[in-house]
Amino acid sequence: MATLPPRHDHLQVNFCKTVGCENFACSDEERYVIQYLNPQRPAIVCKKCGAFPPLLSNQLIHDEWRRLRKHESDGLPACRNIECKNLGLSIYHHKHLYHAFGYSGERQRYRCKACQSTFVDKWSGENKKLDIQEQLLALLFTGYSVQEICSKLGINPKTFYDHINQIASRCRKKQALFDMRWFGQVEQYQLATHHQALQPQSHNGVQWLVTAEPQSGYVVSQHVSYDEADVSASQDFDSHISEPFTPNRYVESSFLADIGKSSQHDNLTLRERIDAKYQNILARNNVEDPLGNYHQLHHPKKGRLVFPPYTSYAHFYNLKLQCDPKKPLIMYLTQEPLLRSAVISIYQDRINDHSMHLLYVDEPYLWNKHQSHGKIDIVHMGWWQDRWAISSQTHRDSNQDIEKGICYIAGPTSDPDYWLSHASINAVHKYQAKFQAHFASFINEPRRKARPAGIIPLLDIFRAWNNLCSQNKQGQTPAMKQGLIHHPLSLRQLLA
Ligand SMILES: [Zn+2]
Ligand SMILES: [Zn+2]
């Protein structure tokens, strides 16, 4: 007799995900038919509404979340033991969790009260490599290749990557201090999430999820569905799981992409595009897994590909833990069940008590939020019969009609007029596009296509640069717009 995957640490994500269905957020087994005959597609079928959400292991979501947290806290003075409940909680905000424990050279050493492991504040004191790292970063942001930078600075590639890793670690530390402040001081959380392939030309399957504050472009969180740890270490980590009906956290290297299940469409109306996306989604083996639309999949040569839903659920779980549950929450998503199902599952309590707004947003780059929109068309689309509101405006320079759509998924006030004006996803699109453009030669270097690990420190550096250094025409950085600081940081200040 098949049963639902067991709850883990308050996590239970296996239930009907149709908001409004009687079985929504309810994990009573008798309300579902559990289907596990097709091992490619273990799912439950809701006896009330017929929805068929795929099954996931709650414990593996939790394990994936620990991996994300371990990476984020790399560089912070915090417990680094992946088994410990204090993992990633820094001494800046959680002093009570640690004892001062002597010195290591000039650096203060600390001991975790929970697991007794010790660590030092790695980046306390001045950065002795400030000059060369500042030059290196300036060259990198100008678009020079690794080879060119190495020859300009007279260093070898190994030294280059050592610098990059140290810079990334400092950036994570600096960013963590601003993030803490951001989560504490904003009055309501407004968040926009988008995902895309990290290396679109490589077909290596690595998904990159970014969540940003949509008005300022302050990037709050980003993760990739790829674990750079070597195979043996990761295998050990998953071996304690024995849930036969849930997908593994790591995509098997034998996993083959489906053939020809997605199609690219140009020159479609917004409505046709949304509809085509629903068709692509239904063509997947697992509706929550975008790898189901890949024509080809070249697994990374090192490290392991994570089954994207685990990263997505962990991404939103991580956000939830950082947000004050009493503050209002608004979330905009790109049209994608990978994100939607994760949000609905992780925020089931808020959805049940109507204390968050959740929307799909499809917004063209040129949309002007200060300009009014035309008449609103309401259309029901996809298997889910999602209710989309679509409107258009005329772009002033090109005289072109551009369309924007929103789909209100959950919450107390679904007024389409209001949301068409306010909901926005462009900031996060632009962030990802800017990263791809800035580091195109780095990302698409032939050897790197199968080795995404080298890009991960760059993501951490780029996020800190985006939030703290990059200015708009008025000289404002995203952190300034959010009231976190009064001036932009120079590269030198970022590294100090
Ligand atoms: Zn249902
Ligand atoms: Zn610990």
Short mmCIF file of C-alpha atoms and ligand atoms in Angstrom, two decimals:
data_model
loop_
_atom_site.label_atom_id
_atom_site.label_comp_id
_atom_site.label_asym_id
_atom_site.label_seq_id
_atom_site.Cartn_x
_atom_site.Cartn_y
_atom_site.Cartn_z
CA MET A 1 0.00 0.00 0.00
CA ALA A 2 1.52 3.28 -1.09
CA THR A 3 1.47 6.14 1.38
CA LEU A 4 2.27 9.84 1.17
CA PRO A 5 5.89 10.77 1.85
CA PRO A 6 6.31 11.38 5.60
CA ARG A 7 6.28 14.88 7.03
CA HIS A 8 9.71 16.28 7.87
CA ASP A 9 10.36 19.13 10.28
CA HIS A 10 6.93 20.78 9.73
CA LEU A 11 7.27 20.24 5.99
CA GLN A 12 4.53 18.41 4.11
CA VAL A 13 4.11 19.53 0.51
CA ASN A 14 2.15 16.59 -0.86
CA PHE A 15 -1.49 17.57 -1.26
CA CYS A 16 -3.90 19.02 -3.82
CA LYS A 17 -2.52 22.34 -5.10
CA THR A 18 -5.75 23.68 -6.58
CA VAL A 19 -6.40 26.79 -4.54
CA GLY A 20 -10.12 26.67 -3.73
CA CYS A 21 -10.41 22.86 -3.87
CA GLU A 22 -11.72 21.29 -0.68
CA ASN A 23 -8.56 19.16 -0.51
CA PHE A 24 -6.16 22.07 -0.89
CA ALA A 25 -3.30 21.81 1.62
CA CYS A 26 -4.84 18.66 3.07
CA SER A 27 -2.63 15.59 3.35
CA ASP A 28 -5.18 12.93 4.32
CA GLU A 29 -4.35 9.89 2.25
CA GLU A 30 -7.96 8.85 1.71
CA ARG A 31 -8.57 12.02 -0.29
CA TYR A 32 -6.20 10.91 -3.06
CA VAL A 33 -5.35 8.08 -5.38
CA ILE A 34 -1.64 7.52 -5.12
CA GLN A 35 -0.10 6.66 -8.48
CA TYR A 36 3.32 5.13 -8.49
CA LEU A 37 3.13 2.60 -11.30
CA ASN A 38 4.98 4.94 -13.62
CA PRO A 39 8.25 5.57 -11.75
CA GLN A 40 8.86 8.57 -14.00
CA ARG A 41 5.79 10.21 -12.67
CA PRO A 42 4.86 9.38 -9.08
CA ALA A 43 1.85 11.54 -8.32
CA ILE A 44 -1.36 11.77 -6.41
CA VAL A 45 -4.72 12.39 -8.02
CA CYS A 46 -7.14 14.53 -6.09
CA LYS A 47 -10.49 12.74 -5.75
CA LYS A 48 -12.28 16.09 -5.65
CA CYS A 49 -10.87 18.15 -8.52
CA GLY A 50 -8.76 15.67 -10.49
CA ALA A 51 -5.52 17.61 -10.15
CA PHE A 52 -2.43 15.41 -10.25
CA PRO A 53 0.42 17.02 -8.30
CA PRO A 54 3.73 15.12 -8.48
CA LEU A 55 5.09 13.69 -5.23
CA LEU A 56 8.21 15.02 -3.54
CA SER A 57 10.20 13.91 -0.52
CA ASN A 58 9.82 16.43 2.29
CA GLN A 59 13.10 15.33 3.74
CA LEU A 60 14.94 15.90 0.45
CA ILE A 61 13.47 19.42 0.24
CA HIS A 62 14.91 20.00 3.67
CA ASP A 63 18.26 18.54 2.65
CA GLU A 64 18.32 20.77 -0.41
CA TRP A 65 17.51 23.79 1.74
CA ARG A 66 20.51 22.93 3.95
CA ARG A 67 22.71 22.85 0.89
CA LEU A 68 21.49 26.32 -0.14
CA ARG A 69 21.99 27.69 3.34
CA LYS A 70 25.47 26.20 3.59
CA HIS A 71 26.47 27.91 0.37
CA GLU A 72 24.95 31.26 1.34
CA SER A 73 26.74 31.31 4.65
CA ASP A 74 30.12 30.45 3.12
CA GLY A 75 32.27 33.38 4.27
CA LEU A 76 30.06 34.32 7.21
CA PRO A 77 31.08 33.74 10.81
CA ALA A 78 28.43 31.06 11.43
CA CYS A 79 28.18 27.36 12.20
CA ARG A 80 29.05 25.42 9.03
CA ASN A 81 27.99 21.96 10.14
CA ILE A 82 25.32 20.82 7.69
CA GLU A 83 23.71 18.60 10.34
CA CYS A 84 23.45 21.41 12.90
CA LYS A 85 20.34 23.52 13.54
CA ASN A 86 22.53 26.63 13.77
CA LEU A 87 23.87 26.15 10.24
CA GLY A 88 24.36 29.53 8.56
CA LEU A 89 23.10 31.65 11.47
CA SER A 90 25.79 34.30 11.83
CA ILE A 91 27.21 35.68 15.06
CA TYR A 92 26.11 39.18 14.00
CA HIS A 93 22.47 38.40 14.62
CA HIS A 94 22.62 35.23 16.69
CA LYS A 95 25.31 35.88 19.28
CA HIS A 96 23.52 33.77 21.85
CA LEU A 97 24.13 30.62 19.78
CA TYR A 98 27.92 30.82 20.14
CA HIS A 99 30.71 31.11 22.72
CA ALA A 100 33.83 33.15 22.11
CA PHE A 101 36.52 30.47 22.01
CA GLY A 102 40.01 31.99 22.00
CA TYR A 103 41.90 33.29 19.01
CA SER A 104 43.30 31.95 15.80
CA GLY A 105 46.19 34.31 15.05
CA GLU A 106 44.54 37.70 15.40
CA ARG A 107 41.10 36.41 14.60
CA GLN A 108 38.41 35.67 17.15
CA ARG A 109 37.40 32.00 17.26
CA TYR A 110 33.85 30.93 18.16
CA ARG A 111 32.26 27.66 19.20
CA CYS A 112 28.72 26.59 18.33
CA LYS A 113 26.72 25.81 21.46
CA ALA A 114 24.66 23.18 19.64
CA CYS A 115 27.31 21.06 17.91
CA GLN A 116 30.58 22.32 19.47
CA SER A 117 32.19 22.94 16.06
CA THR A 118 34.43 26.01 15.88
CA PHE A 119 35.05 28.71 13.27
CA VAL A 120 36.75 32.07 12.87
CA ASP A 121 35.51 35.32 11.38
CA LYS A 122 37.45 34.80 8.13
CA TRP A 123 37.12 38.26 6.69
CA SER A 124 37.59 40.37 9.78
CA GLY A 125 40.45 42.85 9.40
CA GLU A 126 41.69 44.49 6.25
CA ASN A 127 41.81 42.88 2.82
CA LYS A 128 45.53 42.63 1.99
CA LYS A 129 44.72 41.83 -1.65
CA LEU A 130 42.47 44.82 -2.13
CA ASP A 131 44.42 46.39 -5.02
CA ILE A 132 44.68 43.36 -7.24
CA GLN A 133 41.13 42.23 -6.51
CA GLU A 134 39.76 45.64 -7.36
CA GLN A 135 41.62 45.60 -10.70
CA LEU A 136 40.50 42.06 -11.40
CA LEU A 137 36.86 42.88 -10.74
CA ALA A 138 37.00 46.03 -12.87
CA LEU A 139 38.40 44.02 -15.79
CA LEU A 140 35.84 41.28 -15.31
CA PHE A 141 32.96 43.74 -15.36
CA THR A 142 34.41 45.33 -18.49
CA GLY A 143 33.98 41.99 -20.25
CA TYR A 144 37.55 40.71 -20.50
CA SER A 145 38.03 36.95 -20.67
CA VAL A 146 39.84 34.99 -17.97
CA GLN A 147 42.89 34.63 -20.22
CA GLU A 148 43.06 38.36 -20.91
CA ILE A 149 42.70 39.24 -17.24
CA CYS A 150 45.40 36.78 -16.28
CA SER A 151 47.82 38.22 -18.79
CA LYS A 152 47.04 41.83 -17.86
CA LEU A 153 47.56 41.13 -14.15
CA GLY A 154 50.41 38.64 -14.62
CA ILE A 155 48.66 35.86 -12.74
CA ASN A 156 47.81 32.27 -13.65
CA PRO A 157 44.24 30.90 -13.92
CA LYS A 158 44.52 29.09 -10.57
CA THR A 159 45.30 32.40 -8.84
CA PHE A 160 42.48 34.05 -10.77
CA TYR A 161 39.93 31.56 -9.44
CA ASP A 162 41.34 31.79 -5.91
CA HIS A 163 40.74 35.54 -6.05
CA ILE A 164 37.23 35.06 -7.46
CA ASN A 165 36.34 32.68 -4.66
CA GLN A 166 37.65 35.05 -2.00
CA ILE A 167 35.83 38.01 -3.55
CA ALA A 168 32.59 35.99 -3.69
CA SER A 169 32.98 35.05 -0.06
CA ARG A 170 33.44 38.69 0.96
CA CYS A 171 30.45 39.67 -1.19
CA ARG A 172 28.26 37.07 0.51
CA LYS A 173 29.28 38.39 3.89
CA LYS A 174 28.60 42.01 2.96
CA GLN A 175 25.33 41.11 1.26
CA ALA A 176 24.14 39.10 4.28
CA LEU A 177 24.30 42.19 6.48
CA PHE A 178 22.15 44.19 4.06
CA ASP A 179 19.71 41.31 3.61
CA MET A 180 19.18 41.00 7.35
CA ARG A 181 18.35 44.67 7.47
CA TRP A 182 16.08 44.43 4.42
CA PHE A 183 13.99 41.56 5.77
CA GLY A 184 13.69 43.36 9.10
CA GLN A 185 12.88 46.86 7.92
CA VAL A 186 10.51 46.66 4.91
CA GLU A 187 6.87 47.04 5.86
CA GLN A 188 5.54 44.61 3.30
CA TYR A 189 7.33 42.02 1.22
CA GLN A 190 6.89 42.48 -2.48
CA LEU A 191 8.79 39.81 -4.39
CA ALA A 192 9.14 38.76 -8.01
CA THR A 193 10.62 35.41 -9.02
CA HIS A 194 11.82 34.19 -12.38
CA HIS A 195 13.85 31.19 -13.43
CA GLN A 196 15.89 30.43 -16.51
CA ALA A 197 18.69 28.15 -17.64
CA LEU A 198 21.97 29.35 -16.10
CA GLN A 199 23.82 28.63 -19.34
CA PRO A 200 21.16 28.70 -22.07
CA GLN A 201 23.54 27.53 -24.80
CA SER A 202 24.95 24.58 -22.91
CA HIS A 203 21.79 22.47 -22.38
CA ASN A 204 23.27 21.28 -19.10
CA GLY A 205 19.91 21.58 -17.33
CA VAL A 206 21.06 23.89 -14.51
CA GLN A 207 18.19 26.19 -13.53
CA TRP A 208 18.80 29.60 -11.98
CA LEU A 209 16.09 31.03 -9.72
CA VAL A 210 16.13 34.70 -8.76
CA THR A 211 13.81 36.59 -6.43
CA ALA A 212 13.96 40.38 -6.37
CA GLU A 213 12.06 43.31 -4.97
CA PRO A 214 10.29 44.39 -8.19
CA GLN A 215 10.30 48.19 -7.82
CA SER A 216 13.94 48.71 -6.86
CA GLY A 217 15.50 45.62 -8.43
CA TYR A 218 17.09 44.65 -5.10
CA VAL A 219 17.88 40.95 -5.49
CA VAL A 220 16.86 39.17 -2.34
CA SER A 221 17.78 35.60 -3.17
CA GLN A 222 19.13 33.42 -5.98
CA HIS A 223 19.90 29.72 -6.24
CA VAL A 224 20.93 27.17 -8.85
CA SER A 225 19.80 23.55 -9.24
CA TYR A 226 23.34 22.26 -9.23
CA ASP A 227 25.51 20.89 -6.45
CA GLU A 228 29.21 21.32 -7.03
CA ALA A 229 30.12 18.84 -4.28
CA ASP A 230 31.75 15.69 -5.57
CA VAL A 231 29.61 12.63 -6.18
CA SER A 232 30.72 10.50 -3.25
CA ALA A 233 29.96 13.18 -0.67
CA SER A 234 26.53 13.87 -2.12
CA GLN A 235 25.66 10.19 -2.37
CA ASP A 236 26.36 9.72 1.31
CA PHE A 237 24.10 12.59 1.99
CA ASP A 238 21.08 11.04 0.27
CA SER A 239 21.57 7.44 1.32
CA HIS A 240 19.45 7.80 4.47
CA ILE A 241 16.31 8.25 2.37
CA SER A 242 14.13 5.26 1.67
CA GLU A 243 10.99 6.63 0.07
CA PRO A 244 10.39 4.54 -3.03
CA PHE A 245 7.76 6.86 -4.54
CA THR A 246 9.57 10.17 -4.58
CA PRO A 247 12.15 11.39 -7.10
CA ASN A 248 15.78 11.49 -6.00
CA ARG A 249 17.28 14.86 -5.27
CA TYR A 250 19.96 14.36 -7.90
CA VAL A 251 19.09 13.80 -11.54
CA GLU A 252 20.52 10.44 -12.62
CA SER A 253 23.26 10.76 -15.21
CA SER A 254 21.26 8.28 -17.27
CA PHE A 255 18.30 10.69 -17.37
CA LEU A 256 17.59 11.52 -20.98
CA ALA A 257 15.76 14.54 -22.18
CA ASP A 258 12.45 14.05 -23.88
CA ILE A 259 12.58 14.57 -27.61
CA GLY A 260 10.86 17.47 -29.25
CA LYS A 261 8.38 18.34 -26.53
CA SER A 262 8.66 22.06 -26.60
CA SER A 263 8.36 24.56 -29.35
CA GLN A 264 9.57 28.11 -29.76
CA HIS A 265 7.05 30.63 -30.95
CA ASP A 266 7.73 34.03 -32.37
CA ASN A 267 5.25 36.64 -33.49
CA LEU A 268 2.46 35.29 -31.32
CA THR A 269 -0.02 37.38 -29.43
CA LEU A 270 0.38 37.30 -25.68
CA ARG A 271 -2.64 35.04 -25.40
CA GLU A 272 -1.20 32.54 -27.89
CA ARG A 273 2.13 32.61 -26.08
CA ILE A 274 0.54 31.89 -22.70
CA ASP A 275 -1.46 29.07 -24.25
CA ALA A 276 1.64 27.59 -25.91
CA LYS A 277 3.39 27.64 -22.53
CA TYR A 278 0.54 25.67 -20.96
CA GLN A 279 0.88 23.11 -23.74
CA ASN A 280 4.61 22.80 -23.10
CA ILE A 281 3.93 22.32 -19.41
CA LEU A 282 1.41 19.55 -19.99
CA ALA A 283 3.83 17.81 -22.37
CA ARG A 284 6.29 17.31 -19.51
CA ASN A 285 6.54 14.01 -17.73
CA ASN A 286 6.32 15.96 -14.50
CA VAL A 287 4.53 19.31 -14.81
CA GLU A 288 6.84 20.90 -12.22
CA ASP A 289 10.04 19.91 -13.98
CA PRO A 290 11.23 22.19 -16.82
CA LEU A 291 13.81 19.56 -17.83
CA GLY A 292 10.81 17.80 -19.36
CA ASN A 293 10.92 20.37 -22.17
CA TYR A 294 14.61 19.89 -22.97
CA HIS A 295 15.40 18.53 -26.42
CA GLN A 296 18.83 17.47 -25.28
CA LEU A 297 20.52 17.31 -21.90
CA HIS A 298 24.29 17.33 -21.45
CA HIS A 299 24.94 16.54 -17.81
CA PRO A 300 27.64 18.57 -16.08
CA LYS A 301 30.95 16.68 -16.01
CA LYS A 302 31.58 17.53 -12.37
CA GLY A 303 29.15 17.94 -9.53
CA ARG A 304 25.51 16.96 -9.89
CA LEU A 305 22.34 18.31 -11.34
CA VAL A 306 19.59 18.75 -8.74
CA PHE A 307 16.01 17.83 -9.70
CA PRO A 308 14.73 21.42 -10.17
CA PRO A 309 11.60 21.17 -7.96
CA TYR A 310 13.78 20.42 -4.93
CA THR A 311 15.76 23.61 -5.49
CA SER A 312 12.59 25.62 -6.07
CA TYR A 313 10.81 24.38 -2.94
CA ALA A 314 13.99 24.96 -0.94
CA HIS A 315 14.37 28.47 -2.41
CA PHE A 316 10.90 29.50 -1.22
CA TYR A 317 11.28 27.69 2.08
CA ASN A 318 14.45 29.67 2.67
CA LEU A 319 12.63 32.92 1.85
CA LYS A 320 9.78 32.04 4.15
CA LEU A 321 12.14 31.53 7.07
CA GLN A 322 13.63 34.99 6.49
CA CYS A 323 10.31 36.85 6.21
CA ASP A 324 8.40 38.10 9.21
CA PRO A 325 5.15 36.06 9.08
CA LYS A 326 3.13 39.03 10.34
CA LYS A 327 4.02 41.36 7.44
CA PRO A 328 1.96 41.45 4.22
CA LEU A 329 3.37 39.45 1.32
CA ILE A 330 2.92 39.90 -2.43
CA MET A 331 4.50 37.50 -4.90
CA TYR A 332 4.77 37.78 -8.66
CA LEU A 333 5.87 34.76 -10.66
CA THR A 334 6.64 34.02 -14.24
CA GLN A 335 4.14 31.48 -15.69
CA GLU A 336 5.72 28.25 -14.46
CA PRO A 337 4.49 25.43 -12.18
CA LEU A 338 8.06 24.88 -10.94
CA LEU A 339 7.61 28.16 -9.06
CA ARG A 340 3.87 28.22 -8.55
CA SER A 341 3.57 24.76 -6.95
CA ALA A 342 6.49 25.49 -4.66
CA VAL A 343 5.02 28.80 -3.46
CA ILE A 344 1.55 27.31 -2.99
CA SER A 345 3.00 24.43 -1.01
CA ILE A 346 5.42 26.36 1.15
CA TYR A 347 2.96 29.20 1.84
CA GLN A 348 -0.15 27.01 2.27
CA ASP A 349 -0.89 28.67 5.64
CA ARG A 350 -0.83 32.18 4.17
CA ILE A 351 -2.91 31.09 1.18
CA ASN A 352 -5.47 29.48 3.46
CA ASP A 353 -5.89 32.59 5.57
CA HIS A 354 -5.69 35.00 2.59
CA SER A 355 -2.67 36.86 3.95
CA MET A 356 -0.71 36.91 0.69
CA HIS A 357 -1.27 37.84 -2.94
CA LEU A 358 0.09 35.44 -5.54
CA LEU A 359 0.08 36.22 -9.27
CA TYR A 360 1.50 35.14 -12.57
CA VAL A 361 2.79 38.12 -14.50
CA ASP A 362 3.69 38.32 -18.17
CA GLU A 363 5.09 41.76 -18.84
CA PRO A 364 6.93 43.08 -21.89
CA TYR A 365 10.21 44.93 -21.36
CA LEU A 366 8.79 48.14 -22.75
CA TRP A 367 5.72 48.27 -20.51
CA ASN A 368 5.40 51.70 -18.92
CA LYS A 369 3.84 51.55 -15.48
CA HIS A 370 3.16 55.30 -15.52
CA GLN A 371 1.06 55.03 -18.67
CA SER A 372 -2.54 53.78 -18.56
CA HIS A 373 -3.64 50.53 -20.21
CA GLY A 374 -6.61 49.83 -22.48
CA LYS A 375 -9.64 47.62 -22.05
CA ILE A 376 -9.11 44.39 -20.10
CA ASP A 377 -9.87 40.98 -21.64
CA ILE A 378 -10.52 38.08 -19.28
CA VAL A 379 -9.62 34.62 -20.60
CA HIS A 380 -9.49 31.21 -18.94
CA MET A 381 -6.50 29.17 -20.03
CA GLY A 382 -4.69 25.88 -19.58
CA TRP A 383 -5.74 22.66 -17.90
CA TRP A 384 -6.04 24.69 -14.70
CA GLN A 385 -8.48 27.12 -16.33
CA ASP A 386 -6.37 29.97 -14.96
CA ARG A 387 -8.10 33.30 -15.20
CA TRP A 388 -5.87 35.74 -17.05
CA ALA A 389 -6.50 39.46 -17.41
CA ILE A 390 -4.84 40.88 -20.51
CA SER A 391 -4.52 44.48 -21.57
CA SER A 392 -2.39 46.61 -23.84
CA GLN A 393 -0.88 50.04 -24.20
CA THR A 394 0.78 51.85 -27.08
CA HIS A 395 4.51 52.28 -26.72
CA ARG A 396 5.18 55.99 -27.13
CA ASP A 397 8.39 55.86 -29.15
CA SER A 398 7.63 53.03 -31.55
CA ASN A 399 3.83 53.44 -31.64
CA GLN A 400 3.69 49.67 -31.20
CA ASP A 401 0.90 47.95 -29.25
CA ILE A 402 2.32 45.92 -26.37
CA GLU A 403 0.41 43.49 -24.17
CA LYS A 404 0.67 42.60 -20.51
CA GLY A 405 -1.12 39.81 -18.68
CA ILE A 406 -1.68 38.92 -15.05
CA CYS A 407 -3.28 35.88 -13.51
CA TYR A 408 -4.41 36.16 -9.93
CA ILE A 409 -3.73 32.78 -8.31
CA ALA A 410 -4.46 33.36 -4.63
CA GLY A 411 -5.29 36.13 -2.19
CA PRO A 412 -8.00 38.50 -1.01
CA THR A 413 -8.32 41.13 -3.80
CA SER A 414 -8.13 40.08 -7.42
CA ASP A 415 -8.95 43.49 -9.00
CA PRO A 416 -7.34 43.12 -12.47
CA ASP A 417 -7.11 46.87 -13.03
CA TYR A 418 -5.01 47.35 -9.91
CA TRP A 419 -2.72 44.41 -10.58
CA LEU A 420 -2.16 45.24 -14.23
CA SER A 421 -0.77 48.56 -13.06
CA HIS A 422 1.20 47.31 -10.06
CA ALA A 423 2.38 43.74 -10.66
CA SER A 424 5.79 43.61 -12.29
CA ILE A 425 8.42 41.04 -13.12
CA ASN A 426 10.77 43.10 -15.28
CA ALA A 427 13.37 43.88 -12.62
CA VAL A 428 14.25 40.24 -12.21
CA HIS A 429 14.22 39.61 -15.99
CA LYS A 430 16.60 42.49 -16.47
CA TYR A 431 18.93 41.28 -13.73
CA GLN A 432 19.24 37.87 -15.36
CA ALA A 433 19.64 39.34 -18.84
CA LYS A 434 22.34 41.72 -17.59
CA PHE A 435 24.29 38.88 -16.02
CA GLN A 436 24.09 36.87 -19.23
CA ALA A 437 25.25 39.85 -21.28
CA HIS A 438 28.08 40.97 -18.93
CA PHE A 439 29.61 37.52 -18.63
CA ALA A 440 28.66 36.00 -22.00
CA SER A 441 32.22 34.95 -22.87
CA PHE A 442 32.72 33.45 -19.42
CA ILE A 443 29.39 31.57 -19.40
CA ASN A 444 29.70 30.25 -22.93
CA GLU A 445 33.35 29.27 -22.85
CA PRO A 446 33.36 25.74 -24.37
CA ARG A 447 34.95 24.03 -21.35
CA ARG A 448 32.63 25.79 -18.92
CA LYS A 449 29.48 24.42 -20.54
CA ALA A 450 29.94 21.13 -18.73
CA ARG A 451 31.45 22.78 -15.63
CA PRO A 452 28.97 25.28 -14.17
CA ALA A 453 30.75 25.39 -10.79
CA GLY A 454 32.99 28.26 -11.98
CA ILE A 455 29.95 30.50 -12.50
CA ILE A 456 28.56 30.19 -8.98
CA PRO A 457 30.98 32.59 -7.25
CA LEU A 458 30.34 35.02 -10.09
CA LEU A 459 26.62 34.97 -9.28
CA ASP A 460 27.34 35.97 -5.69
CA ILE A 461 29.62 38.78 -6.83
CA PHE A 462 27.08 39.98 -9.38
CA ARG A 463 24.25 40.09 -6.86
CA ALA A 464 26.27 42.22 -4.44
CA TRP A 465 27.39 44.48 -7.30
CA ASN A 466 23.80 44.80 -8.58
CA ASN A 467 22.38 45.65 -5.18
CA LEU A 468 25.13 47.82 -3.75
CA CYS A 469 27.19 49.30 -6.61
CA SER A 470 25.21 49.59 -9.85
CA GLN A 471 23.42 52.92 -10.24
CA ASN A 472 20.47 54.00 -12.38
CA LYS A 473 20.41 57.32 -14.24
CA GLN A 474 19.59 59.15 -11.02
CA GLY A 475 22.64 57.66 -9.33
CA GLN A 476 20.60 55.29 -7.18
CA THR A 477 21.46 51.68 -6.39
CA PRO A 478 18.74 49.14 -5.51
CA ALA A 479 19.94 49.20 -1.88
CA MET A 480 19.58 52.99 -1.82
CA LYS A 481 16.07 52.80 -3.28
CA GLN A 482 15.18 50.40 -0.47
CA GLY A 483 16.54 52.83 2.12
CA LEU A 484 19.33 50.49 3.26
CA ILE A 485 22.21 52.90 2.64
CA HIS A 486 22.63 56.50 1.44
CA HIS A 487 25.39 56.09 -1.13
CA PRO A 488 26.59 53.61 -3.75
CA LEU A 489 29.54 51.37 -2.90
CA SER A 490 32.60 51.48 -5.13
CA LEU A 491 34.20 48.16 -6.09
CA ARG A 492 36.90 48.97 -3.56
CA GLN A 493 34.35 49.47 -0.80
CA LEU A 494 32.65 46.24 -1.78
CA LEU A 495 35.92 44.37 -1.32
CA ALA A 496 37.17 46.10 1.81
ZN ZN B 1 -8.25 19.07 -5.50
ZN ZN B 2 26.58 24.00 15.08
#
